[in-house]
Short mmCIF file of C-alpha atoms and ligand atoms in Angstrom, two decimals:
data_model
loop_
_atom_site.label_atom_id
_atom_site.label_comp_id
_atom_site.label_asym_id
_atom_site.label_seq_id
_atom_site.Cartn_x
_atom_site.Cartn_y
_atom_site.Cartn_z
CA UNK A 222 10.90 -14.09 -47.31
CA UNK A 223 9.05 -14.13 -51.46
CA UNK A 224 11.37 -14.15 -54.17
CA UNK A 225 11.36 -11.03 -56.57
CA UNK A 226 9.63 -12.07 -59.83
CA UNK A 227 10.03 -9.42 -63.05
CA UNK A 228 7.67 -10.37 -65.35
CA UNK A 229 7.83 -8.81 -69.18
CA UNK A 230 4.25 -8.47 -70.87
CA UNK A 231 4.84 -7.78 -74.75
CA UNK A 232 1.86 -7.22 -76.18
CA UNK A 233 1.25 -7.34 -79.09
CA UNK A 234 5.03 -6.65 -79.99
CA UNK A 235 7.92 -8.53 -82.02
CA UNK A 236 7.91 -11.10 -84.51
CA UNK A 237 9.36 -13.99 -84.97
CA UNK A 238 13.08 -12.57 -85.56
CA UNK A 239 12.68 -10.06 -82.96
CA UNK A 240 11.56 -11.98 -80.23
CA UNK A 241 14.94 -14.07 -80.99
CA UNK A 242 17.45 -11.79 -81.29
CA UNK A 243 16.04 -10.41 -77.33
CA UNK A 244 16.56 -13.27 -76.24
CA UNK A 245 19.84 -13.85 -77.36
CA UNK A 246 21.45 -10.40 -76.46
CA UNK A 247 19.23 -10.85 -73.57
CA UNK A 248 20.41 -14.15 -72.21
CA UNK A 249 24.10 -13.69 -71.24
CA UNK A 250 23.37 -10.23 -69.10
CA UNK A 251 21.40 -12.89 -66.79
CA UNK A 252 22.33 -15.68 -66.38
CA UNK A 253 24.30 -14.53 -63.88
CA UNK A 254 21.11 -13.59 -61.73
CA UNK A 255 19.74 -16.22 -58.94
CA UNK A 256 18.17 -14.32 -56.66
CA UNK A 257 15.00 -13.19 -58.90
CA UNK A 258 12.76 -15.24 -61.26
CA UNK A 259 11.77 -13.99 -64.51
CA UNK A 260 9.34 -14.81 -66.91
CA UNK A 261 8.44 -13.92 -70.47
CA UNK A 262 5.01 -12.73 -72.33
CA UNK A 263 5.61 -12.75 -75.81
CA UNK A 264 2.81 -13.07 -78.34
CA UNK A 265 1.57 -16.64 -79.02
CA UNK A 266 3.30 -16.55 -82.32
CA UNK A 267 6.50 -15.71 -80.42
CA UNK A 268 6.06 -18.59 -77.68
CA UNK A 269 8.32 -21.73 -79.13
CA UNK A 270 10.91 -20.09 -80.05
CA UNK A 271 11.42 -18.37 -77.07
CA UNK A 272 10.74 -22.23 -75.26
CA UNK A 273 13.30 -23.21 -77.36
CA UNK A 274 15.47 -20.61 -76.36
CA UNK A 275 14.96 -20.88 -73.45
CA UNK A 276 15.21 -24.16 -73.31
CA UNK A 277 18.44 -24.22 -70.89
CA UNK A 278 17.59 -20.94 -68.36
CA UNK A 279 14.93 -21.13 -65.30
CA UNK A 280 12.98 -18.39 -67.39
CA UNK A 281 9.57 -19.29 -66.88
CA UNK A 282 7.46 -18.97 -70.51
CA UNK A 283 3.91 -17.57 -69.97
CA UNK A 284 1.13 -16.55 -72.44
CA UNK A 285 -0.46 -12.91 -72.02
CA UNK A 286 -4.28 -14.92 -72.37
CA UNK A 287 -6.46 -18.33 -72.28
CA UNK A 288 -9.09 -19.06 -73.40
CA UNK A 289 -11.47 -20.76 -70.88
CA UNK A 290 -12.87 -23.68 -72.71
CA UNK A 291 -10.22 -26.33 -73.24
CA UNK A 292 -11.21 -27.24 -76.79
CA UNK A 293 -14.08 -26.79 -79.60
CA UNK A 294 -15.54 -24.65 -82.30
CA UNK A 295 -13.96 -20.89 -80.86
CA UNK A 296 -11.70 -19.82 -83.62
CA UNK A 297 -9.23 -17.19 -82.41
CA UNK A 298 -8.97 -19.05 -79.12
CA UNK A 299 -5.83 -20.85 -77.40
CA UNK A 300 -6.99 -23.37 -74.79
CA UNK A 301 -4.11 -24.37 -71.67
CA UNK A 302 -2.83 -27.96 -73.39
CA UNK A 303 -2.35 -25.34 -75.86
CA UNK A 304 -0.01 -22.92 -73.70
CA UNK A 305 1.52 -26.14 -72.18
CA UNK A 306 2.60 -27.86 -75.94
CA UNK A 307 4.04 -23.84 -76.34
CA UNK A 308 6.15 -24.23 -73.59
CA UNK A 309 4.61 -21.60 -70.98
CA UNK A 310 3.33 -22.45 -67.36
CA UNK A 311 1.86 -18.94 -66.60
CA UNK A 312 -0.64 -17.51 -68.23
CA UNK A 313 -1.47 -13.77 -67.64
CA UNK A 314 -5.07 -13.19 -66.74
CA UNK A 315 -7.41 -10.45 -66.71
CA UNK A 316 -5.32 -7.52 -67.84
CA UNK A 317 -6.99 -4.37 -67.93
CA UNK A 318 -6.51 -4.29 -71.64
CA UNK A 319 -7.99 -7.36 -72.12
CA UNK A 320 -11.28 -5.87 -69.89
CA UNK A 321 -11.38 -2.80 -71.70
CA UNK A 322 -10.84 -3.73 -75.79
CA UNK A 323 -11.90 -7.03 -75.12
CA UNK A 324 -15.11 -6.94 -72.86
CA UNK A 325 -13.59 -9.34 -69.73
CA UNK A 326 -15.63 -9.67 -66.84
CA UNK A 327 -14.44 -10.10 -63.85
CA UNK A 328 -16.79 -13.21 -64.80
CA UNK A 329 -15.11 -14.46 -67.28
CA UNK A 330 -11.70 -13.49 -65.76
CA UNK A 331 -12.60 -16.31 -63.73
CA UNK A 332 -13.25 -18.85 -65.61
CA UNK A 333 -10.17 -18.08 -67.61
CA UNK A 334 -8.91 -19.01 -64.10
CA UNK A 335 -10.22 -22.24 -63.70
CA UNK A 336 -9.50 -23.63 -66.32
CA UNK A 337 -6.13 -22.78 -66.57
CA UNK A 338 -5.33 -23.91 -63.03
CA UNK A 339 -7.30 -26.82 -63.74
CA UNK A 340 -3.95 -27.62 -66.58
CA UNK A 341 -1.60 -26.94 -64.83
CA UNK A 342 -0.77 -23.40 -65.39
CA UNK A 343 0.23 -20.51 -62.65
CA UNK A 344 -1.34 -17.17 -63.09
CA UNK A 345 -0.76 -13.50 -62.68
CA UNK A 346 -4.29 -12.11 -62.22
CA UNK A 347 -3.86 -8.51 -63.17
CA UNK A 348 -5.93 -5.54 -61.11
CA UNK A 349 -6.47 -1.99 -61.02
CA UNK A 350 -8.11 0.68 -60.78
CA UNK A 351 -8.74 3.43 -62.82
CA UNK A 352 -8.21 7.26 -63.04
CA UNK A 353 -11.39 8.38 -61.99
CA UNK A 354 -12.06 5.55 -59.33
CA UNK A 355 -8.43 7.10 -57.75
CA UNK A 356 -10.08 10.30 -57.81
CA UNK A 357 -12.94 9.41 -56.67
CA UNK A 358 -11.53 7.62 -54.03
CA UNK A 359 -12.69 3.37 -54.91
CA UNK A 360 -9.75 2.40 -55.08
CA UNK A 361 -10.01 -0.39 -53.00
CA UNK A 362 -13.86 -0.70 -53.78
CA UNK A 363 -12.32 -1.51 -56.94
CA UNK A 364 -10.18 -3.85 -56.30
CA UNK A 365 -12.24 -5.53 -53.32
CA UNK A 366 -15.14 -5.64 -56.31
CA UNK A 367 -11.76 -7.50 -58.79
CA UNK A 368 -10.88 -9.75 -56.55
CA UNK A 369 -13.87 -11.06 -55.14
CA UNK A 370 -14.85 -11.75 -58.56
CA UNK A 371 -11.86 -13.05 -60.57
CA UNK A 372 -11.33 -15.39 -57.72
CA UNK A 373 -14.60 -16.72 -56.50
CA UNK A 374 -13.86 -20.21 -55.53
CA UNK A 375 -10.16 -20.32 -56.05
CA UNK A 376 -7.77 -20.78 -54.08
CA UNK A 377 -4.23 -19.09 -54.09
CA UNK A 378 -2.03 -22.49 -55.02
CA UNK A 379 -0.30 -20.83 -58.60
CA UNK A 380 -1.24 -17.85 -57.80
CA UNK A 381 0.40 -14.15 -58.20
CA UNK A 382 -1.56 -11.02 -58.60
CA UNK A 383 0.03 -7.93 -60.62
CA UNK A 384 -1.51 -4.46 -59.40
CA UNK A 385 -1.83 -2.47 -62.27
CA UNK A 386 -3.27 0.72 -61.59
CA UNK A 387 -4.98 1.75 -65.68
CA UNK A 388 -3.69 5.34 -65.27
CA UNK A 389 0.03 4.14 -64.64
CA UNK A 390 -0.07 1.99 -67.59
CA UNK A 391 1.89 3.34 -70.61
CA UNK A 392 1.60 6.82 -69.73
CA UNK A 393 4.62 7.17 -67.95
CA UNK A 394 3.35 8.32 -65.17
CA UNK A 395 4.19 4.97 -62.63
CA UNK A 396 2.32 4.85 -59.56
CA UNK A 397 4.57 6.06 -56.13
CA UNK A 398 6.33 3.58 -53.72
CA UNK A 399 3.93 4.10 -51.46
CA UNK A 400 0.36 3.82 -53.46
CA UNK A 401 1.99 0.72 -54.48
CA UNK A 402 3.07 -0.80 -50.97
CA UNK A 403 -0.56 0.95 -49.80
CA UNK A 404 -3.08 -1.07 -52.53
CA UNK A 405 -0.79 -3.97 -52.08
CA UNK A 406 -0.97 -4.09 -48.42
CA UNK A 407 -4.76 -3.67 -49.23
CA UNK A 408 -4.82 -6.43 -51.29
CA UNK A 409 -2.47 -8.74 -49.04
CA UNK A 410 -4.85 -7.73 -46.26
CA UNK A 411 -8.40 -8.74 -48.55
CA UNK A 412 -6.71 -12.74 -49.47
CA UNK A 413 -6.11 -13.37 -45.52
CA UNK A 414 -9.06 -12.59 -44.33
CA UNK A 415 -10.66 -14.91 -47.26
CA UNK A 416 -8.36 -17.70 -48.73
CA UNK A 417 -5.53 -19.74 -47.05
CA UNK A 418 -1.63 -18.89 -47.94
CA UNK A 419 -1.66 -15.18 -48.39
CA UNK A 420 1.98 -13.91 -46.95
CA UNK A 421 3.61 -16.73 -49.54
CA UNK A 422 1.40 -15.04 -52.64
CA UNK A 423 3.39 -12.85 -54.85
CA UNK A 424 1.85 -9.08 -55.27
CA UNK A 425 3.77 -7.25 -57.97
CA UNK A 426 3.31 -3.75 -59.48
CA UNK A 427 2.63 -3.37 -63.02
CA UNK A 428 2.45 0.77 -64.54
CA UNK A 429 4.89 2.42 -66.16
CA UNK A 430 8.22 0.29 -64.24
CA UNK A 431 11.74 1.66 -65.78
CA UNK A 432 14.77 0.61 -65.40
CA UNK A 433 15.08 3.89 -63.18
CA UNK A 434 12.09 2.97 -60.68
CA UNK A 435 12.44 0.27 -59.79
CA UNK A 436 15.23 -0.17 -56.81
CA UNK A 437 13.24 2.73 -55.48
CA UNK A 438 9.07 0.63 -56.03
CA UNK A 439 11.81 -3.04 -54.44
CA UNK A 440 12.08 -0.51 -51.05
CA UNK A 441 8.31 -1.24 -50.09
CA UNK A 442 7.79 -4.01 -47.84
CA UNK A 443 4.83 -5.42 -50.43
CA UNK A 444 6.17 -4.90 -53.69
CA UNK A 445 7.81 -8.28 -54.66
CA UNK A 446 8.51 -7.69 -57.51
CA UNK A 447 7.36 -6.10 -61.22
CA UNK A 448 5.12 -6.42 -64.65
CA UNK A 449 6.95 -4.35 -66.89
CA UNK A 450 6.00 -3.20 -70.43
CA UNK A 451 7.21 -0.49 -72.80
CA UNK A 452 10.59 -0.70 -69.95
CA UNK A 453 10.90 -4.81 -70.84
CA UNK A 454 11.15 -4.75 -74.48
CA UNK A 455 14.69 -3.79 -74.56
CA UNK A 456 17.35 -5.99 -73.88
CA UNK A 457 19.77 -4.09 -71.86
CA UNK A 458 16.52 -1.84 -69.98
CA UNK A 459 14.73 -5.68 -69.05
CA UNK A 460 18.25 -6.69 -68.21
CA UNK A 461 18.45 -3.56 -65.70
CA UNK A 462 14.94 -4.46 -64.35
CA UNK A 463 15.69 -7.30 -63.41
CA UNK A 464 19.43 -6.61 -61.47
CA UNK A 465 17.59 -3.74 -59.35
CA UNK A 466 14.34 -6.33 -58.54
CA UNK A 467 17.28 -8.16 -56.06
CA UNK A 468 16.63 -6.82 -52.48
P1 LIG B 291 3.68 -1.08 -69.30
O1 LIG B 291 2.60 -2.06 -69.07
O2 LIG B 291 5.79 -0.54 -67.73
O3 LIG B 291 3.87 -0.25 -70.45
O4 LIG B 291 2.96 0.53 -68.03
C1 LIG B 291 2.44 -2.84 -68.15
C2 LIG B 291 1.45 -3.59 -68.14
O5 LIG B 291 0.88 -3.15 -68.83
O6 LIG B 291 1.58 -4.92 -68.01
#
């Protein structure tokens, strides 16, 4: 069985002070939980502070983005080595907001994953269709294209996939558990056909996950966890999601 994996994606939220406040009240709430892997992805500026506070815990630290070059004249960018030295073990790559606002293509996502993996970072790759694509019955076609492009020449070691339908992100409109499971099953089928180790890989659902919806989503066989935005920003709400993910 795959161990449930719950990740917080804070996006562009929380100062260092707000981050520390969150961690200090969140830690006691989850201190006895060992049945779920927990990851927090704060903004870059909070990474070091979180790393320090998480030192004696099993909670993992992730970044929300990384650049595909290792170093050099790339003003404003952050390299995998910098993330590792800030205490990260993971990085989220290809989030739909990066694709939409920062023109990230599958080719760029692929380059980022390669550099991150080469440096030893574990990767959460985000994929998912828009509302228009779903309504036109193109969900599987989009997932196939994103998997093919993003995972070109990449094996599944150190990889997690997050299925995040764009229409469900930040909209309060969670996919039904059946919709999530169907998409996850398609993704796993694709991986089984094209890569080794697909059975072990965890597929997270993302898009308006709440303490109320987590248990029902996790009851599906192909849902191995969640990538949580809005509901991960309050300690009690995120702790409830972690608890609700225990299968
Ligand atoms: P949401 O965001 O939970 O606020 O919908 C999820 C995500 O974008 O990862």
